[in-house]
Short mmCIF file of C-alpha atoms in Angstrom, two decimals:
data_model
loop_
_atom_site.label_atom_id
_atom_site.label_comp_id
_atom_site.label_asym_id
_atom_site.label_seq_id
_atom_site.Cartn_x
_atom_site.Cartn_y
_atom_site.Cartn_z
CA UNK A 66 -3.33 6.73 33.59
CA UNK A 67 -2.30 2.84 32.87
CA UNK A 68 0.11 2.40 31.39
CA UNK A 69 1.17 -0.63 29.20
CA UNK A 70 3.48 -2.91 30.52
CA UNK A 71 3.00 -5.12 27.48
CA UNK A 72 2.19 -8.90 27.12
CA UNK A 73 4.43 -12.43 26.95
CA UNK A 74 3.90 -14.67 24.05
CA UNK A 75 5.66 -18.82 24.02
CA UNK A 76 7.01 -17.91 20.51
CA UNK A 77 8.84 -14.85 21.80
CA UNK A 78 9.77 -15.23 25.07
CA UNK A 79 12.40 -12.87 25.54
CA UNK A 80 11.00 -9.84 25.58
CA UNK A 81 7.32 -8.17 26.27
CA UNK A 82 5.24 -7.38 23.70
CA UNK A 83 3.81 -3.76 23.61
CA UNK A 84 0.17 -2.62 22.20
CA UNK A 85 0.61 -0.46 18.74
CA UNK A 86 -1.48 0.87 15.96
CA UNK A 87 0.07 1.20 12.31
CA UNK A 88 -1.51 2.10 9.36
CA UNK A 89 1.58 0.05 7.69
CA UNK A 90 1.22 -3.35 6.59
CA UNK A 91 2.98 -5.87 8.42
CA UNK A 92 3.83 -9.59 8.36
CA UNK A 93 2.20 -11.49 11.35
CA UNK A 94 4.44 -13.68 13.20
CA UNK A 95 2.14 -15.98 14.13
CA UNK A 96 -0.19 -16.82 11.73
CA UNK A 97 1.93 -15.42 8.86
CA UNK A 98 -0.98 -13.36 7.51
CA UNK A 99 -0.96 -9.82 6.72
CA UNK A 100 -2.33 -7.45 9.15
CA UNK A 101 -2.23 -3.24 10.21
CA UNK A 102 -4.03 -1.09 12.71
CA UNK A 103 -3.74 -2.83 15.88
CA UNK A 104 -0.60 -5.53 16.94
CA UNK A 105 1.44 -6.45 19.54
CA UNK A 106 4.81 -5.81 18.96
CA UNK A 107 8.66 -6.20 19.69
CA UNK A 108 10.63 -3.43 18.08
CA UNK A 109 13.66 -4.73 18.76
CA UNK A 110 13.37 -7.42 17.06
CA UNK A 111 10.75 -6.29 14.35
CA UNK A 112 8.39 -9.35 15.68
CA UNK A 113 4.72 -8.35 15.45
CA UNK A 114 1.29 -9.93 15.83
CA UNK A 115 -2.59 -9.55 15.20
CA UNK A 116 -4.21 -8.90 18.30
CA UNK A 117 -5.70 -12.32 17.95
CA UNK A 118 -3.05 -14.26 17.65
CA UNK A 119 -1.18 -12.51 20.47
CA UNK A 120 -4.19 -13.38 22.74
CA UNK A 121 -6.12 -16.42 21.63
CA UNK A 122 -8.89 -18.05 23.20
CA UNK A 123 -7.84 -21.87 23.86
CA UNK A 124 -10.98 -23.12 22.21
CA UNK A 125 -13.69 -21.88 20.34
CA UNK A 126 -16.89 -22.14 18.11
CA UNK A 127 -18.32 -20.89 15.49
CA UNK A 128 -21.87 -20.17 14.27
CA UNK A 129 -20.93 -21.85 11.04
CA UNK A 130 -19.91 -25.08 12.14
CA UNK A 131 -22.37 -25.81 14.82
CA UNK A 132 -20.61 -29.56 15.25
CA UNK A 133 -17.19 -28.18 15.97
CA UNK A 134 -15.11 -27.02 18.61
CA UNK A 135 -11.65 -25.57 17.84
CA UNK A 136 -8.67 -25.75 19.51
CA UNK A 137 -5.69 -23.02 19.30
CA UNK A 138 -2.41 -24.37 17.94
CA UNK A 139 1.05 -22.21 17.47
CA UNK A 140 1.66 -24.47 14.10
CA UNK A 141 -0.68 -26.80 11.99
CA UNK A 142 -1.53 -30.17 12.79
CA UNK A 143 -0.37 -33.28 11.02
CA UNK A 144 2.48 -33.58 8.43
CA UNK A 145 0.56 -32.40 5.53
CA UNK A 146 -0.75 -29.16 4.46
CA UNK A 147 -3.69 -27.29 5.91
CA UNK A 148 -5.98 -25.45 4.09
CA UNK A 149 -8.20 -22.35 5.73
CA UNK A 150 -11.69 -23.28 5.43
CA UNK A 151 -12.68 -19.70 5.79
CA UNK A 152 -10.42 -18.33 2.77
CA UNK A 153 -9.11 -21.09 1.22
CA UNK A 154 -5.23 -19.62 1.41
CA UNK A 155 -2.53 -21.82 3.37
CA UNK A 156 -2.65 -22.25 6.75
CA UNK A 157 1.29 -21.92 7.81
CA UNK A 158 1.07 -20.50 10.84
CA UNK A 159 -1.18 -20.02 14.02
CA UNK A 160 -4.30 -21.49 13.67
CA UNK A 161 -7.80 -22.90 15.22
CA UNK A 162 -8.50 -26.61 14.46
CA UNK A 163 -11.37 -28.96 14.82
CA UNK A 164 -9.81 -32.59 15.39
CA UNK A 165 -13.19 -33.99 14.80
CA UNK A 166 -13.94 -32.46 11.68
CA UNK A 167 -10.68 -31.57 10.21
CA UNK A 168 -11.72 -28.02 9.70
CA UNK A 169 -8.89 -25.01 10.09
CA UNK A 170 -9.41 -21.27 10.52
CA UNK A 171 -6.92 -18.74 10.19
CA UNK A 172 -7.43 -16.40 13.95
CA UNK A 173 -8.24 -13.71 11.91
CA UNK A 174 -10.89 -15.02 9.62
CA UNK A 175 -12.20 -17.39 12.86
CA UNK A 176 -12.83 -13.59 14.54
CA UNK A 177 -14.45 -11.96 11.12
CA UNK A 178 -17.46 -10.57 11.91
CA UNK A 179 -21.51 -11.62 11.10
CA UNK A 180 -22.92 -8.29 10.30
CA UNK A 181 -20.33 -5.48 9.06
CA UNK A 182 -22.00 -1.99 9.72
CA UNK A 183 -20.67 1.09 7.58
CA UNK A 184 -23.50 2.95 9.21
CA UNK A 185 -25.52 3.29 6.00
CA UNK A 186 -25.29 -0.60 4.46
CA UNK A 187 -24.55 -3.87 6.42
CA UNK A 188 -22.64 -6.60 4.80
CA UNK A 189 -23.61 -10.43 6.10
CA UNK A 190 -20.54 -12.73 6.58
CA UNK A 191 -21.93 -16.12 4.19
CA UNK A 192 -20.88 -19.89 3.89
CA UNK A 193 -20.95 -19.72 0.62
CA UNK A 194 -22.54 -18.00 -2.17
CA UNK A 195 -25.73 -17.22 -3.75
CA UNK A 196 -24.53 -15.42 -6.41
CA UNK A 197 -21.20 -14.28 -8.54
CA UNK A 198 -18.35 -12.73 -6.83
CA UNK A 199 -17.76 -9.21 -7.74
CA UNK A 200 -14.30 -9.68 -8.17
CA UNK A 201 -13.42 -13.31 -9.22
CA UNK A 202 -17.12 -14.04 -11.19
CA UNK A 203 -17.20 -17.27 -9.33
CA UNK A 204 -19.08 -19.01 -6.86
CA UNK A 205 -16.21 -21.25 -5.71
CA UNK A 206 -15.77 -22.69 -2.27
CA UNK A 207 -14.83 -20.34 1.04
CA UNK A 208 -16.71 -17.57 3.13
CA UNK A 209 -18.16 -14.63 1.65
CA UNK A 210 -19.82 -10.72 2.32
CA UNK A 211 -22.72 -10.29 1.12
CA UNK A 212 -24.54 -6.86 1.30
CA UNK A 213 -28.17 -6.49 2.38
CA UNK A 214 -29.78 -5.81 -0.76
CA UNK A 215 -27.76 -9.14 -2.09
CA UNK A 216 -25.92 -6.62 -4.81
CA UNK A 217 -22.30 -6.75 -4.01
CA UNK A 218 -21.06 -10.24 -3.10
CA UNK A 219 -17.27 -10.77 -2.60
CA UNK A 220 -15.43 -13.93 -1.39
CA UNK A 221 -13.21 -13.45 1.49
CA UNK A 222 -10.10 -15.05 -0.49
CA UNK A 223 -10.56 -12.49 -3.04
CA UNK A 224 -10.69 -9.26 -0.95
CA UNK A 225 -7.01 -10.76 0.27
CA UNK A 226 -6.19 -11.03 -3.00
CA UNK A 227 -6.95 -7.55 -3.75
CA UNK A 228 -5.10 -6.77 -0.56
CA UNK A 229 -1.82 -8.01 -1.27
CA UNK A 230 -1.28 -7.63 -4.74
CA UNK A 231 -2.17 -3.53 -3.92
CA UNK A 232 0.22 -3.73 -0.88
CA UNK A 233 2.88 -5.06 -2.89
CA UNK A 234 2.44 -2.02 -5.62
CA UNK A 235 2.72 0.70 -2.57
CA UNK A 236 5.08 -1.25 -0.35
CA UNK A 237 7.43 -3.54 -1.50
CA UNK A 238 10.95 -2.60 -2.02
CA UNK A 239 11.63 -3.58 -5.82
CA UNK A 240 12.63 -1.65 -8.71
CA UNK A 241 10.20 1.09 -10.62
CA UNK A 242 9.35 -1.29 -13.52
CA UNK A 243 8.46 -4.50 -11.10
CA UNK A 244 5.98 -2.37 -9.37
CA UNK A 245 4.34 -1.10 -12.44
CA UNK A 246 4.19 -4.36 -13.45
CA UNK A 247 2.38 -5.47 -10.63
CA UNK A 248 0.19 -2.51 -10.76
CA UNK A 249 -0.97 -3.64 -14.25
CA UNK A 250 -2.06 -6.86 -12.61
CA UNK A 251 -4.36 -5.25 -10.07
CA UNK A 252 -8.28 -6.23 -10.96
CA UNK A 253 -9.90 -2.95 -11.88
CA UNK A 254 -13.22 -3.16 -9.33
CA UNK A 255 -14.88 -0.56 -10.67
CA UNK A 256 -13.96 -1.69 -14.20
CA UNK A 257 -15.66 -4.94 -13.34
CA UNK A 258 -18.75 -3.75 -11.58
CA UNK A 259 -19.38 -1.80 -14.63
CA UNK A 260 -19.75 -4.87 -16.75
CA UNK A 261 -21.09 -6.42 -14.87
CA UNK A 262 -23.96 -3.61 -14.75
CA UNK A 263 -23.70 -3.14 -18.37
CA UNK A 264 -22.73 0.75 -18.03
CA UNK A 265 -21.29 3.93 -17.34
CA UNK A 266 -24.25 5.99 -15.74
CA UNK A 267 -24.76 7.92 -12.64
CA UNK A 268 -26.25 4.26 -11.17
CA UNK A 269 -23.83 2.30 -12.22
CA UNK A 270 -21.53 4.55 -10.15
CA UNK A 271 -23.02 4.67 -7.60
CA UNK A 272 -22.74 1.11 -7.74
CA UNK A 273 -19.03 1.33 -7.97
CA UNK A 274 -19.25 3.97 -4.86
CA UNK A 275 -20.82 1.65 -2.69
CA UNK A 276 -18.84 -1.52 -3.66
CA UNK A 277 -15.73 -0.21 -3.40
CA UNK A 278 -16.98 1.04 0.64
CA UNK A 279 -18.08 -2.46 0.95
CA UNK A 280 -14.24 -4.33 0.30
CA UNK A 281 -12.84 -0.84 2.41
CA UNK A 282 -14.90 -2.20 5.13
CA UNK A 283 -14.08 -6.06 4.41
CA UNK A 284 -10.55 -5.20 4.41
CA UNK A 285 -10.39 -3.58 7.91
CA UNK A 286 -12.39 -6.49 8.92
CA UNK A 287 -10.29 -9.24 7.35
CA UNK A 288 -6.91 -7.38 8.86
CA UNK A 289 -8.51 -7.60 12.40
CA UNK A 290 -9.23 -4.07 12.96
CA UNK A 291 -12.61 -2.28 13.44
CA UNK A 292 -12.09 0.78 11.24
CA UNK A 293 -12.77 1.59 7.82
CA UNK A 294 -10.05 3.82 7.74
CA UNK A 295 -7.55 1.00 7.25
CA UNK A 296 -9.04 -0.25 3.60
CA UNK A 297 -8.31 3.22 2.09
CA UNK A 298 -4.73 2.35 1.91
CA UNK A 299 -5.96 0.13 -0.68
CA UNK A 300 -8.71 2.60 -2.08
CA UNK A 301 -6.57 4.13 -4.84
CA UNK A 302 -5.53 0.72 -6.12
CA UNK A 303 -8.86 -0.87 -6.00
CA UNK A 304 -10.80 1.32 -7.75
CA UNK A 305 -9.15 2.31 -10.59
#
């Protein structure tokens, strides 16, 4: 049997870092995104990383921007502030950059995926959209999923958004009334997919069934790991 002897990172050089799997959110180190399932880790000093930012390629391209070639960088370029071009959140961390083209990725969103397959639906990683987001009604700027029968469209950004705000509910370590009020903030998704099919009946929930599978699968996409398993920490929260 082989057994892990663990990995060395520049930005902790002390000590090895070890292989884990969590199903509890944690703070990446590197790229300061959120991440669970797999990371490499340093318990003894509670330092942890995405799999891809504890063992980035030194360059790399993407389907997307066909022009571009991206180079791996522990912090971002330049004095001012980057912008990912994937999810439009702040880059303050680890990131890929193209010098020619000023574009930024985050490691995680530079490694999403072009098909997502639940087994039953796929979900197409998009430039941009053809139609509303599920969640934010918009068709603003930033990568989306969009499923095959073009139904369920959601922007990258906003499946993060989801994320967080229902991590913070179930995680963070705040007083009984700050989490409910949090809580209230969480976008309903079902209560939004059924305006947005104008009902309550058995297909408009089905409707709900399937689009709250497709941000499950998003999710464990988005936080680096391949299974679906990982989004229904979030289930409860999103689909209320």
């Amino acid at each position: 049997m082989k057994i892990d002897e663990g990995i060395s990172n520049p930005i902790h050089p002390h000590h090895k870092l070890k292989l884990e799997y969590t199903e509890v959110p944690f703070n990446c180190d590197g790229c300061k995104e959120a991440g669970i399932g797999l990371k490499y880790s340093c318990r003894r000093c509670e330092f942890d990383l995405h799999k891809a930012c504890a063992m980035p390629s030194p360059t790399i391209t993407h389907p997307f921007y066909k022009k571009c070639e991206f180079q791996f960088n522990y912090r971002p370029p330049g004095q001012h502030m980057r912008i990912c071009d994937a999810c439009r959140n702040d880059v303050l961390g680890f990131v890929y950059h193209c010098k020619r083209c000023d574009f930024d990725l985050h490691p995680c969103c530079a490694n999403l995926p072009q098909v997502l397959d639940d087994g039953k639906h796929n979900l197409y990683l998009c430039f941009k959209l053809s139609s509303s987001c599920h969640h934010c009604g918009g068709k603003g700027p930033g990568w989306s999923y969009r499923s095959q029968c073009k139904s369920y469209n959601f922007h990258v950004a906003c499946v993060k958004e989801l994320l967080v705000e229902s991590w913070q509910a179930m995680y963070l370590n705040a007083d009984k009334n700050r989490v409910r009020e949090i809580q209230t903030r969480i976008p309903s998704l079902s209560g939004k997919l059924r305006n947005h099919h104008g009902g309550r009946g058995e297909k408009v929930k089905k409707c709900c069934q399937l689009a709250g599978g497709a941000v499950r699968l998003i999710v464990s996409a988005i936080l680096g790991d391949p299974t679906a398993i990982i989004g229904a920490a979030v289930a409860g929260f999103m689909s209320k």
